[in-house]
XYZ file of C-alpha atoms in Angstrom:
744
model
C -18.742 -2.257 -23.905
C -16.936 -5.042 -25.753
C -13.998 -7.102 -24.570
C -11.738 -5.386 -27.111
C -12.792 -1.871 -25.992
C -12.154 -2.741 -22.342
C -8.765 -4.439 -22.642
C -7.195 -3.271 -25.933
C -5.280 -0.437 -24.239
C -4.090 -2.687 -21.396
C -3.050 -5.981 -23.007
C -1.896 -7.315 -26.346
C -4.975 -8.623 -28.138
C -2.836 -10.894 -30.351
C -2.607 -13.468 -27.559
C -6.405 -13.532 -26.978
C -8.595 -15.790 -29.172
C -10.465 -13.643 -31.697
C -13.841 -15.115 -30.686
C -13.723 -12.887 -27.567
C -12.974 -9.599 -29.385
C -16.627 -8.586 -29.812
C -17.929 -10.293 -26.655
C -20.132 -7.951 -24.604
C -18.929 -7.337 -21.041
C -22.055 -7.690 -18.905
C -20.465 -7.511 -15.473
C -17.027 -7.185 -13.937
C -15.987 -7.537 -10.292
C -12.475 -6.913 -8.993
C -11.545 -8.017 -5.486
C -8.411 -6.023 -4.614
C -7.652 -7.974 -1.453
C -7.435 -11.298 -3.367
C -6.530 -9.838 -6.777
C -9.433 -11.736 -8.305
C -11.190 -10.522 -11.454
C -14.578 -12.004 -12.350
C -15.858 -11.322 -15.855
C -19.299 -12.099 -17.233
C -19.234 -12.105 -21.029
C -21.903 -12.632 -23.679
C -20.262 -14.389 -26.626
C -22.021 -14.821 -29.965
C -20.649 -18.300 -30.664
C -19.521 -21.079 -28.341
C -15.699 -21.146 -28.310
C -13.570 -24.203 -27.765
C -12.827 -24.819 -24.095
C -9.125 -24.505 -24.844
C -9.772 -20.948 -26.098
C -11.530 -20.082 -22.815
C -8.566 -21.358 -20.820
C -6.130 -19.534 -23.122
C -8.016 -16.238 -22.690
C -8.046 -16.644 -18.884
C -4.360 -17.553 -18.777
C -3.527 -14.524 -20.939
C -5.429 -12.162 -18.626
C -3.896 -13.850 -15.550
C -0.425 -13.228 -16.895
C -0.882 -9.711 -18.266
C -3.040 -8.316 -15.429
C -1.262 -10.174 -12.595
C -4.653 -11.258 -11.259
C -6.684 -14.451 -10.898
C -9.217 -14.154 -13.731
C -12.363 -16.283 -13.973
C -14.637 -15.826 -16.990
C -18.351 -16.575 -16.676
C -19.845 -16.944 -20.158
C -23.320 -16.856 -21.619
C -24.443 -17.442 -25.202
C -27.531 -16.886 -27.368
C -30.118 -19.656 -27.078
C -29.673 -20.532 -30.780
C -25.998 -21.356 -30.097
C -27.049 -24.495 -28.192
C -26.369 -27.462 -30.469
C -24.693 -30.856 -30.341
C -21.244 -29.413 -31.076
C -21.496 -27.025 -28.096
C -21.159 -29.936 -25.654
C -17.448 -30.116 -26.399
C -17.272 -26.915 -24.318
C -20.229 -27.496 -21.976
C -18.862 -30.717 -20.429
C -15.439 -29.251 -19.463
C -17.319 -26.334 -17.897
C -19.417 -28.865 -15.958
C -16.196 -30.526 -14.829
C -15.107 -27.151 -13.437
C -18.095 -27.153 -11.126
C -18.057 -30.865 -10.252
C -14.755 -32.711 -10.288
C -16.556 -36.046 -9.871
C -17.625 -35.800 -13.532
C -14.085 -36.875 -14.501
C -14.222 -38.927 -17.730
C -17.826 -40.126 -17.408
C -18.849 -38.232 -20.557
C -15.893 -39.340 -22.702
C -16.993 -40.401 -26.214
C -20.646 -39.613 -25.357
C -23.059 -38.720 -28.170
C -25.434 -35.774 -27.731
C -28.726 -35.019 -29.442
C -31.277 -32.241 -28.901
C -34.949 -32.804 -29.555
C -37.178 -29.901 -28.584
C -36.496 -29.097 -24.946
C -34.830 -32.446 -24.271
C -31.134 -33.279 -24.377
C -30.234 -36.944 -24.820
C -26.782 -38.074 -23.708
C -25.756 -41.531 -24.904
C -22.916 -42.667 -22.647
C -20.208 -44.740 -24.334
C -18.941 -46.323 -21.113
C -22.219 -46.836 -19.254
C -22.872 -45.598 -15.747
C -26.134 -43.726 -16.387
C -27.502 -44.848 -13.028
C -24.378 -43.677 -11.231
C -24.606 -40.214 -12.804
C -28.285 -39.936 -11.945
C -27.569 -40.929 -8.338
C -25.170 -37.975 -8.056
C -27.787 -35.693 -9.734
C -25.474 -34.947 -12.661
C -28.496 -34.663 -14.957
C -29.878 -31.827 -12.798
C -26.461 -30.157 -12.615
C -26.122 -30.292 -16.401
C -29.600 -28.766 -16.797
C -28.614 -25.928 -14.443
C -25.396 -25.269 -16.359
C -27.208 -25.129 -19.701
C -29.753 -22.712 -18.233
C -26.917 -20.495 -16.934
C -25.051 -20.557 -20.246
C -27.881 -20.297 -22.780
C -30.859 -19.057 -20.779
C -33.040 -22.010 -21.810
C -34.611 -24.778 -19.732
C -34.016 -28.321 -20.904
C -34.456 -31.814 -19.527
C -31.392 -34.057 -19.638
C -31.779 -37.813 -20.104
C -28.891 -40.251 -19.890
C -28.995 -43.219 -22.258
C -26.895 -46.356 -22.360
C -26.117 -49.080 -19.890
C -27.311 -48.436 -16.380
C -24.417 -50.525 -15.125
C -20.754 -50.112 -15.829
C -18.410 -52.529 -17.604
C -16.018 -53.413 -14.805
C -13.352 -54.434 -17.318
C -13.493 -51.012 -18.993
C -10.201 -49.141 -18.567
C -12.020 -45.848 -17.885
C -14.138 -47.462 -15.183
C -11.103 -49.005 -13.506
C -9.345 -45.632 -13.446
C -12.396 -43.977 -11.874
C -12.697 -46.734 -9.292
C -9.021 -46.430 -8.418
C -9.483 -42.701 -7.818
C -12.600 -43.331 -5.731
C -10.706 -45.856 -3.596
C -7.892 -43.390 -3.007
C -10.395 -40.712 -1.975
C -12.138 -43.185 0.351
C -8.809 -44.100 1.941
C -7.999 -40.453 2.451
C -11.377 -39.831 4.100
C -10.807 -42.880 6.325
C -7.402 -41.552 7.358
C -8.918 -38.189 8.189
C -11.693 -39.845 10.193
C -9.127 -41.945 12.081
C -7.057 -38.866 12.814
C -10.157 -37.051 14.059
C -11.115 -39.990 16.261
C -7.590 -40.184 17.676
C -7.630 -36.482 18.469
C -11.020 -36.872 20.170
C -9.734 -39.802 22.227
C -6.675 -37.828 23.285
C -8.882 -34.928 24.304
C -11.089 -37.224 26.372
C -8.245 -38.156 28.703
C -7.245 -34.578 29.466
C -7.293 -33.767 33.153
C -9.784 -30.972 32.664
C -12.001 -33.068 30.447
C -12.325 -30.282 27.854
C -12.485 -31.360 24.178
C -9.595 -30.347 21.920
C -10.442 -27.376 19.674
C -11.363 -28.328 16.120
C -9.143 -27.268 13.230
C -9.627 -27.002 9.452
C -8.800 -30.074 7.396
C -5.316 -30.096 5.915
C -4.927 -33.479 4.214
C -4.295 -33.263 0.476
C -4.267 -29.437 0.379
C -1.366 -27.604 -1.253
C -1.140 -24.422 0.806
C 1.574 -23.020 -1.452
C -0.963 -22.527 -4.249
C -3.783 -19.948 -4.219
C -7.288 -21.348 -3.631
C -9.076 -22.386 -6.820
C -12.303 -20.738 -5.612
C -10.855 -17.264 -6.058
C -11.500 -16.553 -2.384
C -8.684 -16.083 0.171
C -9.763 -19.325 1.900
C -9.487 -23.013 1.053
C -13.080 -24.250 0.852
C -11.873 -27.852 0.700
C -10.540 -27.511 4.270
C -14.009 -26.843 5.721
C -14.426 -28.681 9.051
C -18.040 -28.552 10.200
C -18.394 -27.774 13.883
C -22.063 -26.860 13.954
C -25.063 -27.946 11.909
C -24.912 -29.485 8.427
C -22.060 -29.429 5.928
C -22.067 -26.181 3.950
C -21.940 -26.808 0.190
C -23.023 -23.393 -1.128
C -20.474 -20.841 -2.299
C -20.211 -17.901 0.126
C -21.289 -14.474 -1.088
C -19.497 -11.186 -0.288
C -20.742 -9.719 2.986
C -21.213 -6.339 1.331
C -24.006 -7.842 -0.816
C -25.986 -9.299 2.115
C -29.282 -7.541 2.890
C -30.962 -7.752 6.338
C -34.223 -9.153 4.976
C -34.283 -12.467 6.829
C -32.974 -14.393 3.824
C -30.803 -17.487 4.206
C -27.201 -16.614 3.317
C -23.778 -18.231 3.242
C -20.758 -16.079 4.027
C -17.164 -16.497 5.099
C -15.254 -14.219 7.411
C -12.400 -13.773 9.832
C -13.530 -13.610 13.451
C -12.842 -10.453 15.417
C -14.303 -8.824 18.506
C -14.711 -12.135 20.368
C -14.494 -11.401 24.089
C -12.848 -13.808 26.521
C -15.673 -13.402 29.044
C -19.256 -13.912 27.890
C -22.346 -12.379 29.400
C -24.761 -14.668 31.206
C -28.483 -14.379 31.809
C -29.766 -13.344 35.224
C -30.618 -16.895 36.237
C -27.241 -18.157 34.955
C -28.746 -20.768 32.604
C -27.850 -19.069 29.325
C -24.756 -17.391 27.916
C -24.466 -14.734 25.200
C -21.946 -15.257 22.430
C -21.282 -12.234 20.251
C -18.532 -11.709 17.687
C -18.050 -10.228 14.223
C -17.058 -11.568 10.818
C -15.181 -9.694 8.102
C -14.336 -10.856 4.567
C -12.644 -7.525 3.691
C -15.695 -6.458 1.655
C -17.811 -5.833 4.735
C -18.516 -7.020 8.255
C -21.494 -8.400 10.146
C -22.376 -9.370 13.706
C -23.131 -12.825 15.081
C -25.278 -12.750 18.232
C -26.803 -15.766 19.959
C -28.036 -16.904 23.360
C -27.158 -20.525 24.164
C -28.540 -22.716 26.933
C -25.743 -24.207 29.053
C -27.403 -27.625 29.198
C -29.417 -27.966 26.009
C -26.737 -26.361 23.778
C -23.715 -28.028 25.358
C -22.403 -29.305 21.994
C -22.655 -25.861 20.454
C -20.793 -24.333 23.372
C -18.031 -26.916 22.947
C -17.884 -26.134 19.222
C -17.516 -22.427 19.920
C -14.326 -23.159 21.869
C -12.667 -23.435 18.437
C -13.904 -20.008 17.329
C -11.396 -17.358 18.346
C -10.218 -14.026 17.039
C -8.305 -14.465 13.785
C -9.966 -17.787 12.897
C -11.744 -18.023 9.513
C -15.189 -19.626 9.361
C -17.902 -20.469 6.861
C -21.270 -19.507 8.274
C -24.806 -20.112 7.090
C -27.979 -18.687 8.526
C -30.589 -15.933 8.381
C -29.564 -12.279 8.414
C -32.064 -9.830 9.891
C -32.529 -6.997 12.382
C -32.373 -8.067 16.029
C -34.522 -6.068 18.434
C -32.470 -7.097 21.459
C -29.048 -6.301 19.936
C -30.440 -3.217 18.118
C -28.488 -4.106 14.974
C -28.484 -6.525 12.038
C -27.460 -9.997 13.202
C -26.596 -13.301 11.522
C -28.377 -16.214 13.208
C -26.135 -19.173 12.487
C -27.576 -22.552 11.511
C -24.342 -24.133 10.285
C -20.701 -23.216 10.741
C -17.367 -24.660 9.625
C -13.736 -23.772 10.193
C -11.681 -23.075 7.054
C -8.005 -22.429 6.430
C -7.068 -18.955 5.250
C -4.741 -18.458 2.319
C -1.423 -16.989 3.361
C 0.685 -15.689 0.519
C 3.995 -17.605 0.545
C 7.456 -16.206 -0.031
C 9.004 -18.562 -2.584
C 12.121 -16.474 -3.211
C 15.257 -18.632 -2.910
C 17.075 -15.781 -1.164
C 14.897 -14.215 1.507
C 14.752 -10.487 2.061
C 15.198 -8.626 5.335
C 12.615 -5.881 5.866
C 14.356 -2.819 7.319
C 11.364 -0.456 7.440
C 8.230 -1.690 9.173
C 5.573 -0.093 11.376
C 3.368 -1.608 14.041
C 0.224 -0.195 15.611
C 2.500 1.939 17.802
C 3.033 4.223 14.796
C 0.293 6.800 15.233
C -2.105 6.970 12.265
C 0.233 4.874 10.122
C -0.247 1.179 10.976
C -2.647 -1.207 12.722
C -0.702 -4.498 12.909
C 0.554 -6.089 16.098
C 4.331 -6.457 16.373
C 3.837 -10.139 17.195
C 1.838 -10.705 13.981
C 4.479 -9.036 11.827
C 7.397 -10.921 13.370
C 5.493 -14.206 13.130
C 4.659 -13.648 9.469
C 8.289 -12.842 8.646
C 9.360 -16.028 10.441
C 6.736 -18.079 8.562
C 8.185 -16.776 5.307
C 11.650 -17.861 6.356
C 13.094 -14.370 6.720
C 16.275 -14.398 8.811
C 15.575 -11.019 10.428
C 13.102 -8.140 10.519
C 13.350 -4.543 11.717
C 10.798 -2.695 13.835
C 10.887 1.024 12.953
C 7.879 2.820 14.382
C 7.465 6.570 14.027
C 9.378 8.229 16.872
C 8.657 5.510 19.484
C 9.985 2.133 20.644
C 7.021 0.693 22.584
C 6.771 -2.335 20.270
C 10.211 -3.676 21.231
C 9.089 -5.914 24.177
C 6.321 -7.549 22.147
C 8.673 -8.170 19.211
C 11.378 -9.574 21.521
C 8.979 -11.950 23.301
C 7.528 -13.139 19.997
C 10.981 -13.919 18.606
C 11.837 -15.875 21.771
C 8.590 -17.846 21.527
C 9.221 -18.642 17.859
C 12.756 -19.783 18.650
C 11.384 -22.349 21.098
C 9.216 -23.683 18.278
C 12.164 -24.035 15.919
C 11.700 -20.794 13.955
C 14.738 -18.598 14.444
C 14.355 -14.918 13.537
C 16.389 -11.904 14.625
C 14.624 -8.671 15.540
C 16.421 -5.468 14.530
C 15.484 -2.680 16.908
C 15.096 0.745 15.362
C 12.942 3.798 14.805
C 11.811 6.006 11.962
C 12.829 9.305 13.501
C 11.581 12.808 12.832
C 14.941 14.297 11.933
C 15.897 17.982 12.024
C 19.120 19.049 10.361
C 20.194 21.822 12.713
C 23.675 21.884 11.174
C 22.687 23.290 7.778
C 25.250 25.994 6.898
C 23.915 29.538 6.595
C 26.653 30.320 4.104
C 27.319 28.026 1.146
C 30.529 28.891 -0.652
C 34.049 30.076 0.080
C 33.726 33.893 0.200
C 35.662 35.553 3.049
C 34.676 39.210 2.559
C 33.224 41.527 5.204
C 29.465 41.602 5.780
C 29.416 45.278 4.788
C 31.024 44.611 1.395
C 28.962 44.742 -1.793
C 26.396 41.959 -2.251
C 23.363 41.081 -4.365
C 20.030 40.512 -2.609
C 17.612 38.652 -4.890
C 14.337 36.752 -5.042
C 12.639 34.524 -7.614
C 9.081 33.695 -8.543
C 8.478 30.290 -10.152
C 5.750 28.114 -11.649
C 5.991 25.689 -8.724
C 8.225 24.117 -6.103
C 10.146 21.540 -8.140
C 13.552 22.703 -9.333
C 13.537 19.840 -11.830
C 10.120 20.351 -13.414
C 9.181 23.992 -12.784
C 10.684 27.169 -14.198
C 11.484 30.765 -13.148
C 8.884 33.427 -13.990
C 10.497 36.540 -12.434
C 13.910 37.625 -11.134
C 14.189 40.594 -8.804
C 17.496 41.814 -7.338
C 19.097 44.834 -5.675
C 22.748 45.738 -5.199
C 23.729 46.652 -1.631
C 26.884 48.720 -1.093
C 28.020 50.639 2.010
C 24.767 49.882 3.845
C 22.445 51.182 1.112
C 20.626 49.953 -2.018
C 22.441 51.482 -4.991
C 20.954 49.625 -7.975
C 17.929 47.467 -8.861
C 17.244 44.741 -11.405
C 13.935 43.161 -12.398
C 12.794 41.007 -15.312
C 10.010 38.617 -16.134
C 11.066 35.247 -17.543
C 9.159 33.263 -20.147
C 8.912 29.790 -18.506
C 7.736 28.195 -21.771
C 5.113 26.365 -19.767
C 1.656 27.383 -18.462
C 1.356 29.214 -15.138
C -1.350 27.604 -13.006
C -4.264 29.557 -11.571
C -2.996 28.874 -8.056
C 0.408 30.419 -8.828
C -1.241 33.388 -10.519
C -3.446 33.888 -7.456
C -0.365 33.771 -5.218
C 2.045 35.960 -7.220
C -0.223 37.967 -9.508
C 1.874 36.865 -12.520
C -0.202 35.739 -15.500
C 0.659 33.945 -18.719
C 0.111 37.185 -20.685
C 2.664 39.027 -18.532
C 5.482 36.587 -19.414
C 4.666 35.558 -22.984
C 6.945 38.262 -24.511
C 9.557 38.182 -21.718
C 13.138 36.896 -22.210
C 13.535 33.160 -22.142
C 15.455 31.352 -19.420
C 18.941 31.597 -20.963
C 18.612 35.309 -21.835
C 17.114 36.228 -18.437
C 19.875 34.351 -16.601
C 22.530 36.109 -18.701
C 21.000 39.492 -17.807
C 21.026 38.565 -14.103
C 24.683 37.513 -14.306
C 25.530 40.813 -16.014
C 23.774 42.704 -13.210
C 25.772 40.792 -10.590
C 29.026 41.569 -12.406
C 32.066 40.868 -10.212
C 29.975 40.536 -7.046
C 29.742 36.837 -6.181
C 27.936 37.040 -2.816
C 24.153 36.619 -3.171
C 21.558 36.851 -0.393
C 18.145 35.128 -0.360
C 15.421 34.251 2.128
C 15.327 30.421 2.119
C 18.360 30.454 -0.154
C 18.386 26.690 -1.011
C 15.116 27.218 -2.899
C 16.200 30.254 -4.927
C 19.797 29.176 -5.516
C 18.564 25.690 -6.434
C 16.533 27.166 -9.297
C 19.477 29.305 -10.399
C 21.805 26.277 -10.358
C 19.348 24.164 -12.355
C 18.813 26.937 -14.902
C 22.571 27.441 -15.229
C 23.010 23.715 -15.781
C 20.397 23.688 -18.575
C 21.973 26.781 -20.186
C 25.581 25.534 -19.891
C 26.495 28.441 -17.638
C 28.650 28.384 -14.468
C 27.411 28.958 -10.919
C 30.175 31.031 -9.243
C 28.269 32.385 -6.242
C 28.521 32.164 -2.465
C 25.008 32.274 -0.993
C 23.770 33.483 2.388
C 20.426 32.268 3.740
C 18.652 34.843 5.914
C 16.129 32.345 7.361
C 18.515 30.614 9.835
C 20.071 34.009 10.663
C 16.646 35.384 11.626
C 15.884 32.164 13.513
C 19.064 32.537 15.580
C 18.689 36.275 16.233
C 14.920 36.463 16.744
C 13.897 33.180 18.428
C 10.680 34.648 19.871
C 8.947 35.096 16.495
C 6.143 32.620 15.787
C 7.760 31.884 12.418
C 10.480 33.377 10.270
C 8.740 34.011 6.978
C 9.728 37.124 5.065
C 6.612 39.136 5.930
C 6.766 38.060 9.595
C 10.374 39.213 9.973
C 9.648 42.465 8.104
C 6.738 43.216 10.396
C 8.846 42.458 13.493
C 11.499 44.906 12.254
C 8.753 47.501 11.612
C 9.427 47.773 7.881
C 6.707 49.319 5.669
C 4.131 47.062 3.954
C 5.127 45.547 0.595
C 3.719 43.434 -2.243
C 4.671 39.975 -1.021
C 5.341 37.201 -3.583
C 6.631 39.585 -6.236
C 10.370 39.206 -6.782
C 11.215 42.919 -7.098
C 9.345 43.920 -3.912
C 10.597 40.931 -1.925
C 14.205 41.725 -2.888
C 13.877 45.371 -1.758
C 12.442 44.383 1.621
C 14.968 41.573 2.077
C 17.783 44.075 1.501
C 16.495 46.191 4.401
C 16.171 43.058 6.551
C 19.724 41.995 5.675
C 21.152 45.360 6.653
C 19.435 45.019 10.042
C 20.720 41.438 10.388
C 24.293 42.602 9.732
C 24.062 45.079 12.610
C 22.510 42.556 15.020
C 25.006 39.801 14.117
C 27.864 42.164 14.866
C 26.379 43.409 18.160
C 24.960 40.123 19.480
C 27.363 37.520 18.096
C 30.454 39.454 17.078
C 30.219 38.282 13.467
C 31.802 40.652 10.928
C 32.751 38.456 7.952
C 30.820 36.132 5.638
C 32.924 33.098 6.558
C 32.312 33.782 10.270
C 28.530 33.383 10.062
C 28.433 29.553 10.201
C 30.516 29.366 13.369
C 29.101 32.511 14.960
C 25.422 31.500 14.719
C 24.757 28.446 16.842
C 21.475 27.438 18.412
C 18.255 29.182 17.530
C 14.623 28.092 17.514
C 14.196 24.993 15.309
C 10.404 24.766 15.622
C 9.824 26.137 12.165
C 12.235 23.689 10.519
C 10.628 20.911 8.502
C 11.387 17.430 9.928
C 12.544 14.662 7.586
C 12.124 10.932 8.109
C 15.252 8.985 9.064
C 15.789 5.293 9.832
C 17.955 4.550 12.892
C 18.857 0.928 13.692
C 20.716 -0.290 16.777
C 23.804 -2.242 15.761
C 24.664 -3.497 19.237
C 23.838 -2.899 22.916
C 25.704 0.399 22.878
C 23.620 1.492 19.925
C 20.425 0.368 21.649
C 21.322 2.455 24.699
C 22.057 5.470 22.490
C 18.779 4.924 20.659
C 16.902 5.021 23.977
C 18.718 8.227 24.901
C 17.708 9.862 21.619
C 14.068 8.784 21.994
C 13.883 10.084 25.565
C 15.515 13.397 24.645
C 13.236 13.910 21.635
C 10.116 13.428 23.786
C 11.234 15.332 26.873
C 13.426 18.119 25.507
C 12.656 18.604 21.822
C 8.985 17.793 21.330
C 7.087 20.092 18.964
C 4.065 18.404 17.368
C 6.329 15.344 17.049
C 9.366 13.994 18.917
C 12.220 15.458 16.874
C 15.867 14.374 16.827
C 18.386 16.977 15.696
C 21.494 16.191 13.712
C 23.765 17.617 16.382
C 22.203 15.387 19.074
C 22.354 12.370 16.755
C 26.061 12.924 16.117
C 26.571 13.127 19.872
C 25.101 9.616 20.280
C 26.213 8.176 16.919
C 28.123 5.136 18.231
C 26.482 1.766 17.575
C 23.814 3.163 15.259
C 23.143 2.438 11.587
C 21.501 5.344 9.757
C 19.213 4.915 6.730
C 17.647 7.412 4.346
C 14.059 6.221 5.053
C 11.188 6.754 2.634
C 10.342 9.438 0.072
C 9.981 11.876 2.987
C 13.657 11.439 3.813
C 16.107 14.284 3.233
C 18.136 12.375 0.646
C 15.203 11.297 -1.492
C 13.631 14.741 -1.472
C 16.979 16.203 -2.536
C 17.074 13.786 -5.472
C 13.510 14.642 -6.466
C 14.415 18.341 -6.320
C 17.238 17.649 -8.773
C 20.102 18.673 -6.504
C 23.662 18.090 -7.628
C 25.931 15.150 -6.829
C 27.970 17.131 -4.341
C 24.922 18.130 -2.283
C 23.642 14.553 -2.302
C 26.985 13.290 -1.025
C 26.972 15.933 1.734
C 23.586 14.651 2.901
C 24.753 11.022 2.733
C 27.824 11.778 4.886
C 25.679 11.410 8.027
C 24.565 7.954 6.998
C 27.852 6.483 5.770
C 30.519 8.723 7.233
C 32.948 5.787 7.529
C 32.368 4.162 4.148
C 32.700 6.194 0.950
C 31.709 3.255 -1.295
C 28.459 2.696 0.617
C 27.808 6.456 0.504
C 28.087 6.479 -3.292
C 25.858 3.397 -3.601
C 23.228 5.034 -1.386
C 23.201 8.212 -3.484
C 23.156 6.249 -6.740
C 20.155 4.202 -5.577
C 18.326 7.343 -4.499
C 19.058 8.974 -7.861
C 17.556 5.990 -9.684
C 14.463 6.268 -7.477
C 14.238 9.999 -8.149
C 14.592 9.460 -11.893
C 11.611 7.117 -11.826
C 9.557 9.629 -9.872
C 10.431 12.481 -12.224
C 9.060 10.483 -15.147
C 5.849 9.420 -13.379
C 2.707 10.944 -14.845
C 1.800 14.136 -13.060
C 4.246 13.399 -10.213
C 1.440 11.470 -8.551
C 3.597 9.890 -5.801
C 4.895 13.340 -4.863
C 1.399 14.710 -4.239
C 0.990 12.781 -1.011
C -1.374 13.937 1.741
C 0.230 15.657 4.691
C 0.005 13.950 8.073
């Protein structure tokens, strides 16, 4: 695959130098955790170094990733002109090259490369093995082995401006190293006078490191901060742990320490101690296991005092199977502490996170509350909310962490809240303003559709019956051409195929026929009415037709009258009422059965609850089993101490009195303890967002938002407007991918 074939559909090729268009992509590695993309390209000709940088910068900008290109060229591309690119690439690997090769002249004779240095210093370059490094780079780039010879003065002209600049830089580096050594010695001296005599733990180097910039290595650690605590200095680049094989080979890896126990196992005679911990670089993990003698390995034991959970280390050693540990183990020969890259928040105006989970949220988070609060404080955030799913166990940890940070000069306010499992037990059974008697004429109907989304799916069948004087007097049934394919799953469920609807009336004609059947009767009955009436409303909106109906939902009626049923689906209720079997999921059959159910419900409402009119249903039916009601997510934040007390009351009640699979808070109970609480619409599983995705009207959205902003109409409108913008984005997403989330 060529560079053009890989990236043409993702970036604008006009900003990429044309020399890379036909470059062959030999290898590509993407590290998601660090957003680092490594490309290995075979290019036919050697490009200018500026073109390489321009291509990398273009990919960095367009892909929002740190891109590093590793190039190789045909052997015949190696010539004198190629060194204009080779030397800057050498400088990438070894900063000490600096301007040593400025104005140099290159010549190639056979397998030898002669470099005539314009400013002298051949001996200095050889002493730093730059000739060997240049040979290695040429072999990597061109696949050929050459011998590099430096020509020119062995000494350096001390009056040369280039030499003086290099010496000035070397002096500055030497001074910096001396300062670091002095600081280290001072820290060691301070540790020596401690009452317990224990040495101070080592830390990564920090001098001269800009921690606001990502590491140049492409790794999430600053290699230049390496502070050796064991063995020799590690100069090799670490490899991903996932690539390490347990074959006894000598490897260099980096990782964050975890699994380090506070107490370490000792041998039977008490002379040795076992240190065991694990390293993870987010590509894989490995185990470090070693027995150390208390006397002979005293320095190593002191060094390990700096190795704690959460610390990042560079480690070098052999990786092989350990018979004692019964697993693959890294036997460390050298180890250094390194600083980990922490992404900064450089926004001039800091955000306040109002939706955050800790490890107390079951199956939804793994972070400690203390870590989250500390990170927010490090970023300069003025406050942060803790909103675990249904629980408040993280509050003490968050509170103590904030107090500890305040003592250190980092003020941060913790907002105490919860992401509740919310049940709206105050949904009206009747929607509309009809005041007629229950025994008056009504239309019982049912729909079949291509799916669940009122915005994106369409009606495939309408079935309805007219009920008058306690009997079915007329029926209506029509297929509807949805003008979109019916999926195999829907066909399997309903039995309706594409062939059955291809010659049926289209949406506008079918809706007109249904309206004609209803005539002057404006009371319609449905099982789970918000679903069916939602489709009718959306169809009427598309067809520029009115929606004049009052709807009655039989699901909450059945839930209130028959609380002992395991659920209140149509077939379950029909079976409980001993109605004859029917063809479920066909509109005509469902409507007939629902009419018989409704007639029974009318009788029971009158006998059990004294309800005789349509407008009396909402007030006459209170209570009922809410186990079958779907819970929504809802953010509740405590505004003050009164709110915090009410929040605790709600949490206790949801666990002790209303627990069904999850601790559920009902709307009626929430309104009872509403004082001091701020209510938010939560995530895409919130009631408001799902209503927007379903394409519900402005009035319904405002009704839902009333709970959240009952005292502020402007805030209520802003909340709904923001949710509508979110829903509009989701409705245009390819395949509704965010909507197809896994159930928990």
